[in-house]
PDB file of C-alpha atoms in Angstrom:
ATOM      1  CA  UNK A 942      -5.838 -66.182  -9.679  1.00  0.00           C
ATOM      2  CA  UNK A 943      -5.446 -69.496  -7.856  1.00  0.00           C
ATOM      3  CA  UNK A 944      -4.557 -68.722  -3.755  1.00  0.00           C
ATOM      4  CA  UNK A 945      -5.976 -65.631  -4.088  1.00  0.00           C
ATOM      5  CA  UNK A 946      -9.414 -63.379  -3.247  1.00  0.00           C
ATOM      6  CA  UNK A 947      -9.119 -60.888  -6.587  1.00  0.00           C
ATOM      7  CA  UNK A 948      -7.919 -60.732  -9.664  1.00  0.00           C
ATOM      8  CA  UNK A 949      -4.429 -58.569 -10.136  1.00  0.00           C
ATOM      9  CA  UNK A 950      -5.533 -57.116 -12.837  1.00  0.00           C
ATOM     10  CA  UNK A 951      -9.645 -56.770 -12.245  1.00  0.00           C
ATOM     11  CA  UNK A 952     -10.161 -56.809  -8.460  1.00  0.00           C
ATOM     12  CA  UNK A 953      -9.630 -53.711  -6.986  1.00  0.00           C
ATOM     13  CA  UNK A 954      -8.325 -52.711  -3.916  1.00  0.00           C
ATOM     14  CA  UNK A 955     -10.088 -53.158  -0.851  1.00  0.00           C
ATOM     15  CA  UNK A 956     -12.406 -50.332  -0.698  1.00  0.00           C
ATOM     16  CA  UNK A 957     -12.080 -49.367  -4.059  1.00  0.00           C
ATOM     17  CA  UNK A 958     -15.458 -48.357  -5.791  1.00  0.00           C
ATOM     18  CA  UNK A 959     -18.387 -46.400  -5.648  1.00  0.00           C
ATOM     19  CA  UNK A 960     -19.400 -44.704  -2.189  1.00  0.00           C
ATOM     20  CA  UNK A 961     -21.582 -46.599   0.475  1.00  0.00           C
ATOM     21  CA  UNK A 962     -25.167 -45.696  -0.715  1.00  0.00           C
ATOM     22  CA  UNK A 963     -25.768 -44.192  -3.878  1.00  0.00           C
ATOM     23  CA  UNK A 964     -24.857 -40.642  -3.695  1.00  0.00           C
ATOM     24  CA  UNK A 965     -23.738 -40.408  -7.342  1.00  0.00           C
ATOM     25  CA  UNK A 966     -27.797 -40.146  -7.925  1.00  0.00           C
ATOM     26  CA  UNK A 967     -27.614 -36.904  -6.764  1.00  0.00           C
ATOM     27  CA  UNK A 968     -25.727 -34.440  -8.500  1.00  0.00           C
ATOM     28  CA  UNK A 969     -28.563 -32.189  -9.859  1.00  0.00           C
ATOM     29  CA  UNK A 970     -30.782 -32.844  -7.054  1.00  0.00           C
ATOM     30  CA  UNK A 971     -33.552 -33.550  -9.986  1.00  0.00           C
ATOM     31  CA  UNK A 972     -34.774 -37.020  -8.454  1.00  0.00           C
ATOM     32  CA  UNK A 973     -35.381 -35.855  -4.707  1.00  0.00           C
ATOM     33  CA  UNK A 974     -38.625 -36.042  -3.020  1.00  0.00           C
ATOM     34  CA  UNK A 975     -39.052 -31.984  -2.829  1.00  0.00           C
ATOM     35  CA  UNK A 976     -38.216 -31.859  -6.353  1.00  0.00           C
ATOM     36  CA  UNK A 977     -40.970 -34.096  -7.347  1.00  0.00           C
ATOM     37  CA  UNK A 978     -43.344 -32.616  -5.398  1.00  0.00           C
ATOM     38  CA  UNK A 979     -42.431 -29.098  -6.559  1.00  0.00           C
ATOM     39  CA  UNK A 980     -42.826 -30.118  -9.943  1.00  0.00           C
ATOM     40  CA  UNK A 981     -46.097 -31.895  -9.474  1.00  0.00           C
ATOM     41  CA  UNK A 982     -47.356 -28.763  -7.754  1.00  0.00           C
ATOM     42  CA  UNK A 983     -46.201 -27.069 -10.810  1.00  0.00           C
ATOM     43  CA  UNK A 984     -48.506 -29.702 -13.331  1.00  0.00           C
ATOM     44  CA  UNK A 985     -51.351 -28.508 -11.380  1.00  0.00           C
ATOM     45  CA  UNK A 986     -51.059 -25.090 -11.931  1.00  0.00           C
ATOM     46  CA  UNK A 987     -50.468 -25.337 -15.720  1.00  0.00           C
ATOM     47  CA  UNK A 988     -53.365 -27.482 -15.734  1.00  0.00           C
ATOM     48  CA  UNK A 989     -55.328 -24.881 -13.918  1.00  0.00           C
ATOM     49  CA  UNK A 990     -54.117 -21.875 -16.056  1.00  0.00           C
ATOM     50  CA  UNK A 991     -54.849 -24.448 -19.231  1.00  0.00           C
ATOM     51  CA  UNK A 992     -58.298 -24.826 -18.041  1.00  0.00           C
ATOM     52  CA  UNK A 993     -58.902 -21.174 -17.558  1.00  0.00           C
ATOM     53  CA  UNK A 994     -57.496 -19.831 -21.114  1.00  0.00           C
ATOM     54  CA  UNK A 995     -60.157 -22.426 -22.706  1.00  0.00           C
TER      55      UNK A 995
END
């Protein structure tokens, strides 16, 4: 669109869009930090309990 910043049809409006940072990543709360750790805690003691059945 000649004169113009945007499209009239594609641009958006000004402030349109996704949220500053990306808090759409966390819905579930699957892909925190704590999570993670939790879970790796969790690896461990399967390992452990894998180790000890053998």
């Amino acid at each position: 669109m000649r004169g113009r910043k945007r499209c009239r049809m594609h641009g958006g409006a000004k402030g349109s869009g996704a949220p500053v940072g990306n808090r759409n990543a966390f819905k579930t709360g699957m892909h925190t930090a704590a999570h993670r750790k939790m879970m790796s805690h969790f690896r461990d003691l399967m390992d452990e309990a894998k180790s000890l059945t053998a």
